[in-house]
CSV table of C-alpha atoms in Angstrom, one decimal:
chain,number,residue,atom,x,y,z
A,1,ASP,CA,49.9,9.4,-49.0
A,2,SER,CA,46.3,8.2,-49.4
A,3,GLY,CA,45.0,11.4,-51.1
A,4,VAL,CA,42.6,12.1,-48.1
A,5,THR,CA,43.5,15.3,-46.3
A,6,GLN,CA,42.4,16.3,-42.8
A,7,THR,CA,42.9,19.6,-41.0
A,8,PRO,CA,44.0,20.5,-38.4
A,9,LYS,CA,46.5,17.8,-37.4
A,10,HIS,CA,46.3,18.7,-33.8
A,11,LEU,CA,43.7,20.5,-31.8
A,12,ILE,CA,43.9,21.4,-28.1
A,13,THR,CA,40.8,22.9,-26.5
A,14,ALA,CA,38.9,23.1,-23.2
A,15,THR,CA,35.9,21.3,-21.9
A,16,GLY,CA,32.6,22.8,-23.0
A,17,GLN,CA,34.1,24.1,-26.2
A,18,ARG,CA,33.1,23.4,-29.8
A,19,VAL,CA,35.5,22.4,-32.6
A,20,THR,CA,35.2,21.6,-36.3
A,21,LEU,CA,37.3,19.0,-38.0
A,22,ARG,CA,37.7,19.1,-41.8
A,23,CYS,CA,38.2,16.3,-44.3
A,24,SER,CA,38.8,16.4,-48.1
A,25,PRO,CA,38.3,13.1,-49.8
A,26,ARG,CA,40.3,11.6,-52.6
A,27,SER,CA,39.5,13.1,-56.0
A,28,GLY,CA,36.5,11.3,-57.4
A,29,ASP,CA,35.4,9.7,-54.1
A,30,LEU,CA,31.8,10.4,-53.2
A,31,SER,CA,31.6,8.7,-49.8
A,32,VAL,CA,33.1,10.0,-46.6
A,33,TYR,CA,33.3,8.2,-43.3
A,34,TRP,CA,34.3,9.5,-39.9
A,35,TYR,CA,35.9,7.2,-37.3
A,36,GLN,CA,37.1,7.8,-33.7
A,37,GLN,CA,40.2,6.1,-32.3
A,38,SER,CA,40.5,6.2,-28.5
A,39,LEU,CA,42.5,4.0,-26.1
A,40,ASP,CA,39.4,2.6,-24.4
A,41,GLN,CA,37.0,2.3,-27.3
A,42,GLY,CA,39.4,1.4,-30.1
A,43,LEU,CA,38.4,2.4,-33.7
A,44,GLN,CA,34.7,3.2,-34.0
A,45,PHE,CA,32.6,4.3,-36.9
A,46,LEU,CA,30.8,7.5,-36.3
A,47,ILE,CA,29.0,8.6,-39.5
A,48,GLN,CA,29.0,8.2,-43.3
A,49,TYR,CA,28.0,10.6,-46.0
A,50,TYR,CA,27.5,9.9,-49.7
A,51,ASN,CA,27.3,12.7,-52.2
A,52,GLY,CA,26.1,15.2,-49.7
A,53,GLU,CA,23.6,13.0,-47.9
A,54,GLU,CA,23.9,11.1,-44.6
A,55,ARG,CA,24.1,7.4,-45.3
A,56,ALA,CA,24.7,5.6,-42.1
A,57,LYS,CA,25.3,6.4,-38.4
A,58,GLY,CA,27.4,4.5,-35.9
A,59,ASN,CA,28.3,5.3,-32.4
A,60,ILE,CA,28.0,9.1,-32.8
A,61,LEU,CA,27.0,11.2,-29.8
A,62,GLU,CA,24.2,13.7,-30.1
A,63,ARG,CA,26.7,16.4,-29.3
A,64,PHE,CA,28.5,15.5,-32.6
A,65,SER,CA,27.3,16.3,-36.0
A,66,ALA,CA,28.7,16.2,-39.5
A,67,GLN,CA,27.9,17.4,-43.0
A,68,GLN,CA,29.2,16.9,-46.5
A,69,PHE,CA,29.3,19.9,-48.8
A,70,PRO,CA,28.7,20.2,-52.6
A,71,ASP,CA,32.4,20.1,-53.2
A,72,LEU,CA,32.4,16.8,-51.3
A,73,HIS,CA,34.5,17.9,-48.4
A,74,SER,CA,33.1,17.0,-45.0
A,75,GLU,CA,33.2,18.6,-41.6
A,76,LEU,CA,32.7,16.9,-38.2
A,77,ASN,CA,31.4,19.3,-35.5
A,78,LEU,CA,32.0,18.3,-31.9
A,79,SER,CA,30.3,20.5,-29.2
A,80,SER,CA,30.1,20.6,-25.4
A,81,LEU,CA,33.4,18.8,-25.4
A,82,GLU,CA,34.3,16.5,-22.5
A,83,LEU,CA,37.6,15.0,-21.4
A,84,GLY,CA,36.5,11.7,-22.8
A,85,ASP,CA,36.2,13.1,-26.4
A,86,SER,CA,40.0,13.3,-26.5
A,87,ALA,CA,40.9,10.9,-29.4
A,88,LEU,CA,42.2,10.6,-32.9
A,89,TYR,CA,39.5,11.4,-35.5
A,90,PHE,CA,40.0,9.8,-38.9
A,91,CYS,CA,38.2,10.5,-42.1
A,92,ALA,CA,38.1,7.9,-44.8
A,93,SER,CA,36.8,8.1,-48.4
A,94,SER,CA,35.7,5.6,-51.0
A,95,ARG,CA,34.4,5.8,-54.5
A,96,PHE,CA,31.0,4.2,-54.3
A,97,VAL,CA,28.5,3.0,-51.8
A,98,GLY,CA,28.5,-0.4,-53.6
A,99,SER,CA,29.6,-3.7,-52.2
A,100,ASN,CA,33.3,-3.8,-53.0
A,101,ASN,CA,34.5,-0.4,-52.0
A,102,GLU,CA,37.8,0.1,-50.3
A,103,GLN,CA,38.3,3.0,-47.9
A,104,PHE,CA,41.3,5.2,-47.9
A,105,PHE,CA,42.2,6.9,-44.6
A,106,GLY,CA,43.4,10.4,-43.9
A,107,PRO,CA,46.2,11.3,-41.4
A,108,GLY,CA,43.7,12.1,-38.7
A,109,THR,CA,43.1,15.0,-36.3
A,110,ARG,CA,44.3,14.5,-32.8
A,111,LEU,CA,41.9,16.2,-30.4
A,112,THR,CA,43.0,16.9,-26.8
A,113,VAL,CA,40.3,18.2,-24.4
A,114,LEU,CA,41.8,19.7,-21.3
B,1,ALA,CA,25.6,-6.4,-35.9
B,2,GLN,CA,29.0,-7.7,-36.8
B,3,SER,CA,32.0,-7.9,-34.4
B,4,VAL,CA,35.7,-8.6,-34.9
B,5,SER,CA,38.1,-10.3,-32.4
B,6,GLN,CA,41.8,-10.0,-32.5
B,7,HIS,CA,43.2,-12.3,-29.9
B,8,ASN,CA,46.8,-11.2,-29.8
B,9,HIS,CA,47.0,-7.8,-28.3
B,10,HIS,CA,50.8,-7.5,-28.3
B,11,VAL,CA,53.2,-9.7,-30.2
B,12,ILE,CA,57.0,-9.4,-29.9
B,13,LEU,CA,59.1,-11.2,-32.6
B,14,SER,CA,62.7,-11.2,-33.7
B,15,GLU,CA,63.6,-10.2,-37.2
B,16,ALA,CA,63.2,-13.1,-39.7
B,17,ALA,CA,60.6,-14.8,-37.5
B,18,SER,CA,57.3,-15.8,-39.1
B,19,LEU,CA,54.2,-14.0,-38.2
B,20,GLU,CA,50.6,-15.0,-37.8
B,21,LEU,CA,48.0,-12.7,-36.4
B,22,GLY,CA,44.5,-14.0,-35.7
B,23,CYS,CA,41.3,-12.4,-36.7
B,24,ASN,CA,37.8,-13.8,-36.2
B,25,TYR,CA,34.6,-12.1,-37.1
B,26,SER,CA,31.0,-12.7,-36.1
B,27,TYR,CA,28.3,-12.1,-38.7
B,28,GLY,CA,25.7,-14.3,-40.3
B,29,GLY,CA,26.0,-13.1,-43.8
B,30,THR,CA,28.8,-12.5,-46.3
B,31,VAL,CA,31.5,-10.0,-45.6
B,32,ASN,CA,34.3,-8.1,-47.1
B,33,LEU,CA,37.5,-8.5,-45.0
B,34,PHE,CA,40.4,-6.1,-44.6
B,35,TRP,CA,43.7,-5.8,-42.8
B,36,TYR,CA,45.0,-2.3,-42.1
B,37,VAL,CA,48.4,-1.3,-40.7
B,38,GLN,CA,49.1,1.8,-38.6
B,39,TYR,CA,52.8,2.7,-38.3
B,40,PRO,CA,53.7,4.8,-35.3
B,41,GLY,CA,52.2,8.3,-35.7
B,42,GLN,CA,50.7,7.6,-39.1
B,43,HIS,CA,47.4,6.9,-40.6
B,44,LEU,CA,45.8,3.6,-41.4
B,45,GLN,CA,47.0,1.9,-44.6
B,46,LEU,CA,45.4,-1.0,-46.4
B,47,LEU,CA,47.5,-4.1,-46.4
B,48,LEU,CA,45.2,-6.4,-48.2
B,49,LYS,CA,41.5,-7.1,-48.8
B,50,TYR,CA,39.2,-10.0,-49.6
B,51,PHE,CA,35.9,-9.5,-51.4
B,52,SER,CA,35.4,-12.9,-53.1
B,53,GLY,CA,37.2,-15.6,-55.0
B,54,ASP,CA,40.5,-17.2,-54.0
B,55,PRO,CA,40.5,-17.2,-50.2
B,56,LEU,CA,44.3,-16.7,-50.1
B,57,VAL,CA,44.9,-13.1,-50.6
B,58,LYS,CA,48.3,-11.5,-51.1
B,59,GLY,CA,48.9,-7.9,-50.1
B,60,ILE,CA,51.7,-5.4,-50.0
B,61,LYS,CA,55.0,-5.8,-48.2
B,62,GLY,CA,54.9,-9.6,-48.4
B,63,PHE,CA,51.8,-10.0,-46.3
B,64,GLU,CA,49.1,-12.5,-47.0
B,65,ALA,CA,45.8,-13.6,-45.4
B,66,GLU,CA,43.6,-16.6,-45.7
B,67,PHE,CA,39.8,-16.5,-45.4
B,68,ILE,CA,38.4,-19.6,-43.8
B,69,LYS,CA,34.7,-19.3,-44.0
B,70,SER,CA,33.9,-22.3,-41.8
B,71,LYS,CA,36.0,-20.7,-39.0
B,72,PHE,CA,34.9,-17.1,-39.6
B,73,SER,CA,38.6,-16.3,-39.7
B,74,PHE,CA,40.9,-14.1,-41.7
B,75,ASN,CA,44.4,-14.5,-40.3
B,76,LEU,CA,47.3,-12.4,-41.4
B,77,ARG,CA,50.7,-14.0,-42.2
B,78,LYS,CA,54.2,-13.1,-43.2
B,79,PRO,CA,57.0,-15.6,-43.5
B,80,SER,CA,59.8,-13.4,-42.3
B,81,VAL,CA,59.2,-10.1,-40.5
B,82,GLN,CA,61.5,-7.1,-40.6
B,83,TRP,CA,62.1,-4.4,-38.0
B,84,SER,CA,60.1,-2.0,-40.3
B,85,ASP,CA,57.0,-4.1,-39.7
B,86,THR,CA,56.7,-2.8,-36.2
B,87,ALA,CA,53.2,-1.3,-36.2
B,88,GLU,CA,49.7,-1.9,-35.1
B,89,TYR,CA,47.6,-4.2,-37.2
B,90,PHE,CA,43.8,-4.0,-37.5
B,91,CYS,CA,41.4,-6.5,-38.9
B,92,ALA,CA,38.2,-5.0,-40.2
B,93,VAL,CA,34.9,-6.2,-41.9
B,94,ASN,CA,31.9,-4.8,-43.5
B,95,PRO,CA,28.8,-6.8,-44.6
B,96,ARG,CA,28.2,-7.3,-48.3
B,97,ASP,CA,24.5,-8.0,-48.0
B,98,THR,CA,23.4,-4.7,-46.5
B,99,GLY,CA,23.8,-1.1,-47.5
B,100,ARG,CA,26.1,-0.5,-44.6
B,101,ARG,CA,29.7,0.0,-45.8
B,102,ALA,CA,31.3,1.3,-42.6
B,103,LEU,CA,34.1,-0.8,-41.3
B,104,THR,CA,33.9,-2.7,-38.0
B,105,PHE,CA,37.4,-2.9,-36.6
B,106,GLY,CA,39.1,-5.3,-34.2
B,107,SER,CA,40.9,-4.0,-31.2
B,108,GLY,CA,44.2,-4.2,-33.0
B,109,THR,CA,47.5,-6.1,-32.4
B,110,ARG,CA,50.6,-4.3,-31.6
B,111,LEU,CA,53.6,-5.9,-33.3
B,112,GLN,CA,57.1,-5.2,-32.1
B,113,VAL,CA,59.9,-6.6,-34.1
B,114,GLN,CA,63.3,-6.7,-32.4
B,115,PRO,CA,66.5,-6.4,-34.5
């Protein structure tokens, strides 16, 4: 158990819908990262937050957005869902933004878009 | 931007065989290097990491990796695999000389250990 929690574990929804994935980082970790794991794209970085502020963006679609709240939990919002958004979404957390930080991964949310 | 190549996509070994998984990265500056393992149905777990210092890094479960800067490589090794090592292995990097801390992953190597 990494100490990072994600809910829900599984989510099945229809095209065009909107979902919210939730992540709680390890106690004391200020940075949260979101990654998408799909069969065709592999593991890709989406977005990073540090202490409530967006820090870096990766291959995140405009239909996707995220935020980090004052209690440091983060939510990833996916809207206008398409079949191709079906994937495993991982959240990771780390203590600092500094150079030698190690990321701890949550169990993931498996999203299925029908 | 950095990239990571894992040349072996699927490796099948018998128990007690030795393992070496290749990882090469492309980036002009200094990097942190990681190997993660993903057991079936589970999340990514860190096997080992290299930040600086001794290029031979020892991790959990008997795994080790060697950073060869001249070859931009960080190969993962284990002298004798067990059935429980069946999993997918990911090499990842992030640059040390920028503010970007997100990991860039390789495509993964699926290891199947036969009893």
